[in-house]
XYZ file of C-alpha atoms in Angstrom:
602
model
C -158.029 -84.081 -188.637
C -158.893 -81.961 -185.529
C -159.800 -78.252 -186.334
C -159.763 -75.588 -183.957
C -162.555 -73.610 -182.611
C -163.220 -70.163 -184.234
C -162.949 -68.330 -181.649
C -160.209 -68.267 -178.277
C -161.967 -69.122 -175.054
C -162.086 -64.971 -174.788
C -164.250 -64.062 -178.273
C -162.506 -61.541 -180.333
C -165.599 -59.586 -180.876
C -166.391 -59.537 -177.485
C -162.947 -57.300 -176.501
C -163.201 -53.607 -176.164
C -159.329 -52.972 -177.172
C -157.974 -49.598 -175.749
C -157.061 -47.054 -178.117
C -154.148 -45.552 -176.915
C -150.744 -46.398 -176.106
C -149.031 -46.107 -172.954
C -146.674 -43.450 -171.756
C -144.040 -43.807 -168.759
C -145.203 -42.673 -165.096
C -143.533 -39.723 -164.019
C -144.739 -38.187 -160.950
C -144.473 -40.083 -157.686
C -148.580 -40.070 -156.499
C -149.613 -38.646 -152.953
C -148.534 -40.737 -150.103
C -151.894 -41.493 -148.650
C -152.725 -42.143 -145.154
C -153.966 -45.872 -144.204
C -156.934 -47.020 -142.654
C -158.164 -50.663 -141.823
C -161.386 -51.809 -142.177
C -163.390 -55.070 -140.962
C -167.015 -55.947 -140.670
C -168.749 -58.410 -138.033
C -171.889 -60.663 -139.451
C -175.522 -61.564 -138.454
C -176.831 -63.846 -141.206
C -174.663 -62.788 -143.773
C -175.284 -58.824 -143.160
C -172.563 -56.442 -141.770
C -174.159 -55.870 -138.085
C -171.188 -54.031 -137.237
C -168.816 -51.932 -139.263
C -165.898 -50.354 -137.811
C -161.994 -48.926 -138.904
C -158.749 -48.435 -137.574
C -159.292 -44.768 -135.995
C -161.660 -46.419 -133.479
C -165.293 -45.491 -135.282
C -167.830 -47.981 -135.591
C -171.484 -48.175 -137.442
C -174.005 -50.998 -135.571
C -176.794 -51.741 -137.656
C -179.795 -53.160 -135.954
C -181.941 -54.959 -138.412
C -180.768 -57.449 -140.581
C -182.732 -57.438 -143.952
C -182.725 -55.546 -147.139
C -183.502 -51.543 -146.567
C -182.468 -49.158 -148.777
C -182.012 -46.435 -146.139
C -179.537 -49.051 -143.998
C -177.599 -49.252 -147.399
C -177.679 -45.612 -147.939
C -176.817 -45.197 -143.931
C -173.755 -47.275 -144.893
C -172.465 -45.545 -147.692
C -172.087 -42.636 -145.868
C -170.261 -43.686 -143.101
C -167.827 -45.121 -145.572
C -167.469 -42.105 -147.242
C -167.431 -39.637 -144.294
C -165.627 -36.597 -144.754
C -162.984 -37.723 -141.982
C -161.532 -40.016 -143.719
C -161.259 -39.017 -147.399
C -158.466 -39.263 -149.795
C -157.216 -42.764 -147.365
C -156.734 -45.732 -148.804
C -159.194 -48.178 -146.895
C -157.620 -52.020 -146.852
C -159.973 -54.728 -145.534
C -158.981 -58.448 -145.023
C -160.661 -60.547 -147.874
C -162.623 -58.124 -148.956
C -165.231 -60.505 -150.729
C -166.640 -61.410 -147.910
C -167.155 -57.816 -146.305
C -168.275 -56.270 -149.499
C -171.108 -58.484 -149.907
C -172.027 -57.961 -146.435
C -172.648 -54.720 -147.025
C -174.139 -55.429 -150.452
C -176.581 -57.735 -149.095
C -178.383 -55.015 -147.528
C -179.070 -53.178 -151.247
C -181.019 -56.505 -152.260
C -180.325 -58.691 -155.466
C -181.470 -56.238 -158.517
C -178.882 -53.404 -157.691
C -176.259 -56.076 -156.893
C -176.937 -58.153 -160.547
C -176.519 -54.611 -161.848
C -173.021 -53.933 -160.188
C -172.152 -57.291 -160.999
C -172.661 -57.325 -164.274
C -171.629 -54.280 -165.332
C -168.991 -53.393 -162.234
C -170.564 -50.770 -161.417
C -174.300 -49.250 -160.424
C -175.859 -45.906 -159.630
C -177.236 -45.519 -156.003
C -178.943 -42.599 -155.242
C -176.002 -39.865 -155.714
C -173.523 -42.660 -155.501
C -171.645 -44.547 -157.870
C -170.155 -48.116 -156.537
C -167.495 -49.488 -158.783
C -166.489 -53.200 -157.710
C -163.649 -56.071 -158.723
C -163.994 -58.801 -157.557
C -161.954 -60.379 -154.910
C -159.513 -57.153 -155.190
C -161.376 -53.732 -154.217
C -164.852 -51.611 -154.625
C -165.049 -47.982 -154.777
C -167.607 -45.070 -153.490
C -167.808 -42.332 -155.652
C -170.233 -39.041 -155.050
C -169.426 -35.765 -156.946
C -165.656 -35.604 -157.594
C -164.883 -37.091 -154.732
C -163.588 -41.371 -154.305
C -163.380 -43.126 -152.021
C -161.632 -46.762 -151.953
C -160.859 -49.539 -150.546
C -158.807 -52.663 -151.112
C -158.123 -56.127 -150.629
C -154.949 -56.678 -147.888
C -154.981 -60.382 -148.231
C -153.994 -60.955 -151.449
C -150.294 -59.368 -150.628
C -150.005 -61.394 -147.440
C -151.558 -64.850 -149.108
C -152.302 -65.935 -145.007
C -154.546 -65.492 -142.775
C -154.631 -62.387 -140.496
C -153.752 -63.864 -136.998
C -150.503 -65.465 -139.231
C -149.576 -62.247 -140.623
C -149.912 -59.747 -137.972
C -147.622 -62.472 -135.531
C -145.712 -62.518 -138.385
C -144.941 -59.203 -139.703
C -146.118 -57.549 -136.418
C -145.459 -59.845 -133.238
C -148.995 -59.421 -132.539
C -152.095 -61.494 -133.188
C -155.953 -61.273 -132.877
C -157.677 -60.940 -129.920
C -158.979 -64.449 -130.182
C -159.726 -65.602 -126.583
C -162.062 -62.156 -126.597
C -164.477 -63.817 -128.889
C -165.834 -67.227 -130.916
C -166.025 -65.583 -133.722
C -167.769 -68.306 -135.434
C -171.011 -68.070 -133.712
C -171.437 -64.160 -134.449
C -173.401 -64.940 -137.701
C -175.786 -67.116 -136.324
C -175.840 -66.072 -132.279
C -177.911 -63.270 -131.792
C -177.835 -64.008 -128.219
C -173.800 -63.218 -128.207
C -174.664 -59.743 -129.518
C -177.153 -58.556 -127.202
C -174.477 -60.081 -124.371
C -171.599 -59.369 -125.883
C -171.436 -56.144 -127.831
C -169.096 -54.188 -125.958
C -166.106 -57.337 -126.867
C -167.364 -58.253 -130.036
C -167.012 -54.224 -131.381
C -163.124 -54.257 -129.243
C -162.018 -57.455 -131.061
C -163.618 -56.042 -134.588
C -161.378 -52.751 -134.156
C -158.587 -55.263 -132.894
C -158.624 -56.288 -136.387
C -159.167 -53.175 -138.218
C -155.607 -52.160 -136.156
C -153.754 -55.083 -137.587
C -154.702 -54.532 -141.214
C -154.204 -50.682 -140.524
C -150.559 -51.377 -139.563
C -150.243 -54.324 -142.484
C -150.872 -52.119 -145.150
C -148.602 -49.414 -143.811
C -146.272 -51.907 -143.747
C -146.548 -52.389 -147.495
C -146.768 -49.035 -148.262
C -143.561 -48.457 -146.432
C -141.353 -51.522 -147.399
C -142.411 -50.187 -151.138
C -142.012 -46.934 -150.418
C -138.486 -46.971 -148.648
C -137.126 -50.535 -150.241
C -138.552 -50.408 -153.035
C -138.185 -46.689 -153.858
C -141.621 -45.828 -155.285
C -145.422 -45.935 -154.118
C -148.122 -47.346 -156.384
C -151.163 -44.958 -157.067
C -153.958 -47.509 -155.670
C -153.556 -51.652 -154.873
C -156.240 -53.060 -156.603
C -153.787 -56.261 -157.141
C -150.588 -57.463 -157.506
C -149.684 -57.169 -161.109
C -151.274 -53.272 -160.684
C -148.568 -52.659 -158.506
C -145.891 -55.088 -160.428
C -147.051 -53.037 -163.737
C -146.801 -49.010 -162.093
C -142.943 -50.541 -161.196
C -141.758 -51.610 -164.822
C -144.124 -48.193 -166.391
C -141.658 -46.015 -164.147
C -137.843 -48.008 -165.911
C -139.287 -48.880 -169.351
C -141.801 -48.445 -172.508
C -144.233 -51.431 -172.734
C -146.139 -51.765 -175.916
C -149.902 -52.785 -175.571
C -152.553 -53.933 -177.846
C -152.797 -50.202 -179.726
C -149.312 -50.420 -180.295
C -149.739 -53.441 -182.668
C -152.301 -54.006 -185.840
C -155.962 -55.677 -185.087
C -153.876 -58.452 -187.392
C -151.489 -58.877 -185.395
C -153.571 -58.922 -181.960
C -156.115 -61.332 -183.284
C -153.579 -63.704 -184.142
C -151.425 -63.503 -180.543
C -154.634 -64.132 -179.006
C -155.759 -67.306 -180.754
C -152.015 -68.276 -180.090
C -152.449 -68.025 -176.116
C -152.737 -71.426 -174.386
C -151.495 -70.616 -170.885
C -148.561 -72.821 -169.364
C -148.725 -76.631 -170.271
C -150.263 -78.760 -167.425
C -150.238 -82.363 -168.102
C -149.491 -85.679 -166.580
C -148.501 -88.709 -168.619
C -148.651 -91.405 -165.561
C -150.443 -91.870 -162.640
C -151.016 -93.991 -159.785
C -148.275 -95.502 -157.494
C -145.195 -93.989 -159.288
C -142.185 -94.610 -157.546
C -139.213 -92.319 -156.566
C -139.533 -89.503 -158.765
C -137.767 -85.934 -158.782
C -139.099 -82.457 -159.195
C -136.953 -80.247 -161.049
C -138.363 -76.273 -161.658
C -137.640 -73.666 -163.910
C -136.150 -70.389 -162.042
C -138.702 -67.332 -162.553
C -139.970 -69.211 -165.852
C -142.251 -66.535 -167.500
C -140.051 -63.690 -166.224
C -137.125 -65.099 -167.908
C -139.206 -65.349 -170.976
C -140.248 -61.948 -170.541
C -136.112 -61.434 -171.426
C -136.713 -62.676 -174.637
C -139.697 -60.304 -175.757
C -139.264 -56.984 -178.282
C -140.594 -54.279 -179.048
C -140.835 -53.004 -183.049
C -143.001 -49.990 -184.625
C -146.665 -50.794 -185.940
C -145.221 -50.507 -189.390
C -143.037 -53.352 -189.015
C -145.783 -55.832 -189.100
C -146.129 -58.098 -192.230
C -148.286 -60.671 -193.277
C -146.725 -63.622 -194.112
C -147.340 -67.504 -194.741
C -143.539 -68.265 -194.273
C -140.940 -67.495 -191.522
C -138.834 -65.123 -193.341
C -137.037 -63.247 -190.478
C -135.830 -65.864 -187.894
C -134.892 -63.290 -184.916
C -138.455 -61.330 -184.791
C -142.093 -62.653 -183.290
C -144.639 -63.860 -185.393
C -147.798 -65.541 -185.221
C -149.080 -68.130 -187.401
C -152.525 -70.338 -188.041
C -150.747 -74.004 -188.887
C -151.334 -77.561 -189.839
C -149.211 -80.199 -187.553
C -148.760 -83.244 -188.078
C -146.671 -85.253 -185.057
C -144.947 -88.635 -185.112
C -146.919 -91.818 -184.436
C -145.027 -93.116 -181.527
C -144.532 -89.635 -179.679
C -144.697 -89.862 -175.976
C -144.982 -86.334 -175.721
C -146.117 -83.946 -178.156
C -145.472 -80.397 -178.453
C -148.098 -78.474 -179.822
C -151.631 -77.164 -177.932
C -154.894 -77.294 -178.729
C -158.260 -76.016 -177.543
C -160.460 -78.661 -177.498
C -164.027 -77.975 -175.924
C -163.018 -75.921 -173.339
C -159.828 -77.807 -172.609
C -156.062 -77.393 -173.977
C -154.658 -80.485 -174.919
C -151.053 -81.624 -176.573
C -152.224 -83.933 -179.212
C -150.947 -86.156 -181.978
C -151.342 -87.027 -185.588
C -152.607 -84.558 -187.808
C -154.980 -80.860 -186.725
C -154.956 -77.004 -187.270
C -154.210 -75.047 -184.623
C -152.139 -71.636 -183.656
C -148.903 -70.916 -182.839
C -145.517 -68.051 -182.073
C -142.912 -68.323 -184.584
C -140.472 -69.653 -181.482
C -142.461 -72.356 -181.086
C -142.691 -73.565 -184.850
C -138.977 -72.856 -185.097
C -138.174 -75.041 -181.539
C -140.175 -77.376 -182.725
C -139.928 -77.804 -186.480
C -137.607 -81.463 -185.833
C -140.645 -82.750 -183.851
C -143.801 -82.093 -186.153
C -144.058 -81.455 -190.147
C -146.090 -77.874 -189.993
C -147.276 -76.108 -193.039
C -147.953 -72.623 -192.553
C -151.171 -71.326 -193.172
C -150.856 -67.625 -192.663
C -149.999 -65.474 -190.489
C -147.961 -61.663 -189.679
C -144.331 -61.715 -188.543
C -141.925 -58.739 -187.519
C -139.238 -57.158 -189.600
C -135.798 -55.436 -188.651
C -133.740 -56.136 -185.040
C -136.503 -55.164 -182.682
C -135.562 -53.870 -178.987
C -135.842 -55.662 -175.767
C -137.706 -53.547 -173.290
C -137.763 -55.756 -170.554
C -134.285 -57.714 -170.146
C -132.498 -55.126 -168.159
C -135.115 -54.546 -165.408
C -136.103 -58.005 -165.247
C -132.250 -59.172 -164.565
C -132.002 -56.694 -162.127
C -135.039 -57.644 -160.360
C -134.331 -61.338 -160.362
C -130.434 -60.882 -158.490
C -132.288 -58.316 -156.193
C -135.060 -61.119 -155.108
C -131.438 -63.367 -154.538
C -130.026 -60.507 -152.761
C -132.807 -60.301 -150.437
C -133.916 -63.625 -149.355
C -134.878 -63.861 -145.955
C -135.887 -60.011 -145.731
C -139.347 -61.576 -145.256
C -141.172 -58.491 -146.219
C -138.331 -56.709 -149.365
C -138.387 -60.470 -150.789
C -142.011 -60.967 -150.593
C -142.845 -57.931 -152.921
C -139.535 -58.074 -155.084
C -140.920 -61.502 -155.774
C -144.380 -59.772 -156.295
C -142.850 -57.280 -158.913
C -141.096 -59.698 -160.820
C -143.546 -62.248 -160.903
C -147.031 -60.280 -161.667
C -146.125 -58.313 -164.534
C -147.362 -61.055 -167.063
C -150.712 -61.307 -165.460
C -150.972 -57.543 -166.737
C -150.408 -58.471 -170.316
C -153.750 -60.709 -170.537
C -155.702 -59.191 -167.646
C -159.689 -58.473 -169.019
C -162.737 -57.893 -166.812
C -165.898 -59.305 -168.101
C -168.930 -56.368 -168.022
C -172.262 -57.551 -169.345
C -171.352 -59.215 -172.619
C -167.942 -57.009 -173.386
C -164.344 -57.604 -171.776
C -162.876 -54.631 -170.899
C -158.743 -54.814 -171.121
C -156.457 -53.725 -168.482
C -153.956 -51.133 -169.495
C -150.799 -53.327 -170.256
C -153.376 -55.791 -172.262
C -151.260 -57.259 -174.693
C -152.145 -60.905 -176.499
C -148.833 -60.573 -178.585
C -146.724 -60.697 -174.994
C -149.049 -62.955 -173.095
C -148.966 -65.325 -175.934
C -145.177 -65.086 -176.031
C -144.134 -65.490 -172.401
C -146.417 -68.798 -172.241
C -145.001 -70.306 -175.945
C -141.704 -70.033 -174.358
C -142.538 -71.097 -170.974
C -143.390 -74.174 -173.081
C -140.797 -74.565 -175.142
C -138.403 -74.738 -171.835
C -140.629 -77.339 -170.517
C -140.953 -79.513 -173.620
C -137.408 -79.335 -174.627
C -136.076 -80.779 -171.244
C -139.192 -83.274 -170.706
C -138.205 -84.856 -174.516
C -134.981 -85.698 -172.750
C -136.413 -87.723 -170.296
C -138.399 -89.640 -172.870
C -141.233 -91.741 -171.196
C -139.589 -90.831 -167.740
C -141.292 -88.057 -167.544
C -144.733 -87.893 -165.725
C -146.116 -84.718 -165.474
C -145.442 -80.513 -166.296
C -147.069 -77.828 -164.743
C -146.215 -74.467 -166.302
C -142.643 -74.149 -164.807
C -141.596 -77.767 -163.314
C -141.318 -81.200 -164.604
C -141.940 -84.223 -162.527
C -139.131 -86.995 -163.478
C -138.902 -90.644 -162.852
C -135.753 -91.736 -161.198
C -132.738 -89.499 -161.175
C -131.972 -86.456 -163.131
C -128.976 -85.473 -165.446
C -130.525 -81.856 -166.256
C -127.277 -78.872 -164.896
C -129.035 -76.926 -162.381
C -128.035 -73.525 -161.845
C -129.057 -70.737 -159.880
C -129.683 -67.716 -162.665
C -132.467 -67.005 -164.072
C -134.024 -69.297 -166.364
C -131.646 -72.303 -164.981
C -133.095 -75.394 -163.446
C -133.172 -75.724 -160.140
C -134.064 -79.024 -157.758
C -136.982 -78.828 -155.916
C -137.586 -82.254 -154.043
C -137.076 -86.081 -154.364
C -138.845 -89.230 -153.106
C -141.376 -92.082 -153.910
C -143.971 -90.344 -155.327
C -148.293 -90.580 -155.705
C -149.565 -88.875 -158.721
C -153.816 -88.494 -158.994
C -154.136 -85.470 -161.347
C -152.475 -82.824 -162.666
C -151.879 -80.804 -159.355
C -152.465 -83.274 -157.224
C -149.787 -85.557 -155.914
C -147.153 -86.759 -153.170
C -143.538 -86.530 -153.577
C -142.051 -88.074 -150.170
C -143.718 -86.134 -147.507
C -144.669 -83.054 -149.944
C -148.449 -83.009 -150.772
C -149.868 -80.510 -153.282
C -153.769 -80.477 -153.506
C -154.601 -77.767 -156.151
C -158.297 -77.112 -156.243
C -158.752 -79.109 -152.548
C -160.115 -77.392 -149.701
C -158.634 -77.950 -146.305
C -160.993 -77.208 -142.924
C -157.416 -76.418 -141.434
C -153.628 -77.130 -141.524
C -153.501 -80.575 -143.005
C -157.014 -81.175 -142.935
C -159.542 -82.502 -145.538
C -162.859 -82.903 -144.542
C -165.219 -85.596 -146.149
C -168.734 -87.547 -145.411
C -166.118 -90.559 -143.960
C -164.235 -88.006 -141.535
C -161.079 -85.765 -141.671
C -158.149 -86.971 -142.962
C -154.602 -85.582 -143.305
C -154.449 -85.770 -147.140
C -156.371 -86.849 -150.265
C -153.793 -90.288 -150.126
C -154.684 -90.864 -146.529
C -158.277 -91.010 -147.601
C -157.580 -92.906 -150.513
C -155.880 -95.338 -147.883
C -158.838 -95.121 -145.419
C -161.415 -96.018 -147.769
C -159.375 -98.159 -150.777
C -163.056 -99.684 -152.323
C -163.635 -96.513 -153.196
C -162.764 -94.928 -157.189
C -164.347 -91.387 -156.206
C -163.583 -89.343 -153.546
C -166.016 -86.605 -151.830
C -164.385 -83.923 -150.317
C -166.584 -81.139 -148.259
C -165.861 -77.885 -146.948
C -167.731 -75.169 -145.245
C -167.126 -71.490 -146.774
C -169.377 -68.198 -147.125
C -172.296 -68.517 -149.968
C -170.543 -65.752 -153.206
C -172.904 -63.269 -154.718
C -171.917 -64.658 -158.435
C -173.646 -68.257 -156.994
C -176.545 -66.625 -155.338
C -177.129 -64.498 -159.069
C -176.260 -67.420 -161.221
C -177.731 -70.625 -159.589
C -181.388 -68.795 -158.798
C -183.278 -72.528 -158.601
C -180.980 -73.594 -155.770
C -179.815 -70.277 -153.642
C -181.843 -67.508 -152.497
C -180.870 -63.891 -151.646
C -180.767 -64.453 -148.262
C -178.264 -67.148 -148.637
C -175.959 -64.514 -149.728
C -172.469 -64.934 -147.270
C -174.501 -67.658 -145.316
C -171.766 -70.530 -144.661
C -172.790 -73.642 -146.765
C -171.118 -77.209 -147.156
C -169.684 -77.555 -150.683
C -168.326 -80.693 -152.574
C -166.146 -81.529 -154.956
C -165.477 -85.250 -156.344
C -162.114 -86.519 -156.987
C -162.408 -90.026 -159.681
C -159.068 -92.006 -159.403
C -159.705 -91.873 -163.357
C -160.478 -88.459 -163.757
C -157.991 -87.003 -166.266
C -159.111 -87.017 -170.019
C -156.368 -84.462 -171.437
C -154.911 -87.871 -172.593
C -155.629 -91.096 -173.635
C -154.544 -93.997 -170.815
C -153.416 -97.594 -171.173
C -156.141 -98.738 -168.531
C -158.658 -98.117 -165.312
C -157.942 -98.249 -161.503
C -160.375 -100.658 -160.283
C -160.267 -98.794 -156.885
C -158.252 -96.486 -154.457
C -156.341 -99.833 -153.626
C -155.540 -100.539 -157.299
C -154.545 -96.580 -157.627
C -152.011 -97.399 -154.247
C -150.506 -100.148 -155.937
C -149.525 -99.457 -159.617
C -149.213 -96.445 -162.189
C -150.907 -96.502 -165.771
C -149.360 -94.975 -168.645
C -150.626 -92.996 -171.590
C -150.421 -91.836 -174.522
C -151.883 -88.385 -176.610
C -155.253 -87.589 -177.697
């Protein structure tokens, strides 16, 4: 019998829970001016730094100095521009730029801890989403533009704006190695830097005004997308978060999370195959969720009240011959759906849902008492016809989708500092938990269906053999057709369905490009097809050394590596998959082309 891990994959010690509840936003916040920021490189450090209102900083040294990084900070954090909202494109990449010149003990500090004392400053820092400059009472910060756009800068500003980069100005690509292009070229390279400072200037008041005038309300900072999704649904409704529920009752929604199911159960050369997807999956599952008083709580090791939550430790034990099987597991550092007899975790939906499936004993475990109240429904509806509404308003669609769609990240979002997780306001295990168990159930109760026609999920869509008999409709929570055609499935995430291509995890050098030690190629199949002897696959790309690498992996990268561009691999195997058990081996890339394998569970 298997037997789960003690602990989640996020240790229950290790979680500093907040202590109070939430209350609804009231007040609109200040409408804040916008200002665009961009840096230009010489070995990895920012050589130039400049913003949207035309002012610049040129550093002349490149190499660790704590007066450059001091120099910095205050031109960041001039009096001109305080109480803006600063937006830079990727802001990673920038950041660490600028970082590089503090050297590598005050950046393991901020990055462990995110955030670090300099001088009279104190630099707060998420990754990947914003940093901040505080001195005295007064902040200063800046934010990532790119997530909202999800494209590159020249695609959004010809986009959104009708304008693009100045491109033919400058080769970019040599600045971090060329010194010779500075010293010839200043003058350009500081007009194309500004160039883009003005296009992420005009981006983000883009946002700001499509949320502000569309929308009807103006988020306090954009440090992501479910920050913004969660100040929407704080202003229409009460959420309940982790203080709102016993320690019980948290403990036991968090060893119940398992994220959205991704599995295949063939691969290879499948045939024609049809993708069918779930409309706004977790969002319709956030319909289902309610809200009760702390007192309603009870501990239980039976499912008295069929119409509340609950959360349960279980024994399963699954048929023999099941294709599919529909309860998760963690299983070392993996979830996995898999049969015979184990312990594991579970919501009270899912034992219910699946109770004709599996025998399951219940161990222990808390359920709710009396109706409960669903907080979410109305505004969720709403939001889903508006995104209908709205469809091909490029910019009103894009963040109506944002809204609707981010809000669950909220309810499990935790940042790591030194050995503790610190918990995001709307932290709540008993929702996250929730919204995944019944973006499962939807999954799992159409895939059974389909019986062993069915050859992969991933979180909201189902990859079918053949033809389909499943209704689509267009409402929330209804299926809905995506594409047809003969279909190539490698891995979960990775496959062809006529002349769609998903590569999850695969980095492309540009538009339909992979690059590898044999050449580019179009796709991972058209490699496969190039070199068919093969049964693993090298892929390379070139991208910007992180600071978490150059902290973490201290026998192979050096400080100075820091946002140095660097060849990376990954290795695809043919065979790679292990969430299941399969029927056989491709021999090679030509055996993969040729014929699917079937499994079975774990």
């Amino acid at each position: 019998m298997l037997i789960p891990e003690n602990e989640p994959h996020v240790p229950l010690d290790k979680i500093m829970w907040r202590a109070k509840p939430l209350r609804v936003l009231g007040k609109m916040p200040k409408n804040h001016d916008i200002i665009g920021w961009d840096t230009e490189t010489y070995k990895g450090y920012a050589r130039l730094i400049a913003n949207s209102t035309g002012q610049y900083l040129i550093i002349e040294k490149q190499k660790i100095s704590e007066d450059t990084f001091t120099q910095i900070l205050r031109f960041l954090t001039r009096k001109t521009w305080r109480g803006t909202h600063g937006f830079f494109w990727n802001i990673d990449y920038d950041f660490f730029a600028i970082l590089k010149y503090a050297g590598e003990d005050f950046a393991k500090k901020l990055y462990e801890n995110g955030e670090a004392e300099w001088e009279d400053y104190k630099i707060s820092y998420i990754p990947k989403k914003a940093f901040s400059i505080q001195r005295g009472h007064k902040t200063h910060d800046f934010y990532d533009l790119y997530q909202f756009y999800n494209t590159a800068l020249e695609v959004a500003g010809k986009k959104y704006l009708g304008e693009g980069k100045l491109t033919e100005l400058i080769d970019r690509t040599k600045l971090n190695d060329d010194f010779g292009l500075w010293k010839e070229r200043e003058r350009e390279i500081i007009e194309y830097c500004i160039k883009d400072c003005e296009l992420t200037a005009r981006l983000g008041v883009l946002l700001k005004d499509t949320l502000k005038h569309n929308i009807g309300f103006i988020p306090s900072k954009y440090i992501s997308k479910a920050y913004i999704s969660k100040e929407y649904f704080r202003r229409h409704t009460i959420i309940p978060t982790a203080p709102n529920f016993p320690k019980i009752v948290n403990q036991l929604a968090l060893l119940s999370y398992f994220g959205g199911r991704f599995e295949i159960t063939q691969r290879g050369y499948i045939g024609r195959c049809v993708l069918l997807d779930i409309n706004s999956s977790y969002p319709y599952a956030m319909t289902f969720l309610k809200a009760y008083p702390k007192d309603a709580w009870v501990r239980s090791d039976q499912i008295k009240y069929e119409n509340t939550h609950g959360f349960y430790k279980i024994k399963v034990v699954t048929k023999d011959n099941a294709f599919i099987t529909p309860f998760p597991f963690r299983f070392r550092g993996r979830v996995i759906f898999p049969k015979g007899e184990f312990i594991t975790y579970a919501t009270k939906e899912e034992i219910l849902a699946y109770e004709d499936d599996a025998d399951i004993e219940i161990i222990n475990g808390v359920e709710a008492k009396g109706e409960g109240e669903y907080f979410l429904k109305s505004i969720v509806e709403h939001l889903y016809e508006w995104k209908k509404k709205v469809k091909g308003k490029d910019m009103e669609y894009m963040l109506v989708k944002i809204i609707l769609n981010s809000i669950y990240g909220a309810f499990y979002e935790k940042q790591k500092r030194g050995e503790i997780y610190l918990t995001g306001k709307l932290f709540a295990p008993v929702y996250a938990s929730l919204i995944t168990a019944i973006g499962r159930i939807n999954l799992y109760k159409e895939a059974k269906r389909y019986g062993k026609r069915i050859i992969g999920m991933a979180t909201d869509s189902l990859l079918i053999y053949g033809t389909h008999n499943t209704p689509l409709s267009s409402k929330l929570g209804g299926w809905s057709e995506e594409l047809s055609g003969d279909t190539y499935v490698l891995m979960s995430g990775i496959y062809k369905i006529a002349n769609k291509i998903r590569m999850r995890g695969i980095a492309v050098r540009r538009v339909g490009k992979i690059l590898t030690p044999h050449g580019e190629y179009e796709d991972i199949f058209e490699y496969i097809k190039a070199k068919p002897q093969l049964t693993q696959y090298v892929i390379t790309h070139e991208r910007p050394v992180k600071l978490g690498e150059v902290l973490t992996h201290t026998k192979t990268r050096k400080w100075e590596d820091l946002n140095i561009w660097a060849k990376v691999e990954r290795t695809i195997d043919i065979n790679g998959d292990v969430k299941r058990e399969w029927d056989d081996l491709f021999i090679n890339g030509e055996d993969f082309l040729s014929r699917s394998i079937s499994s079975r569970p774990i």
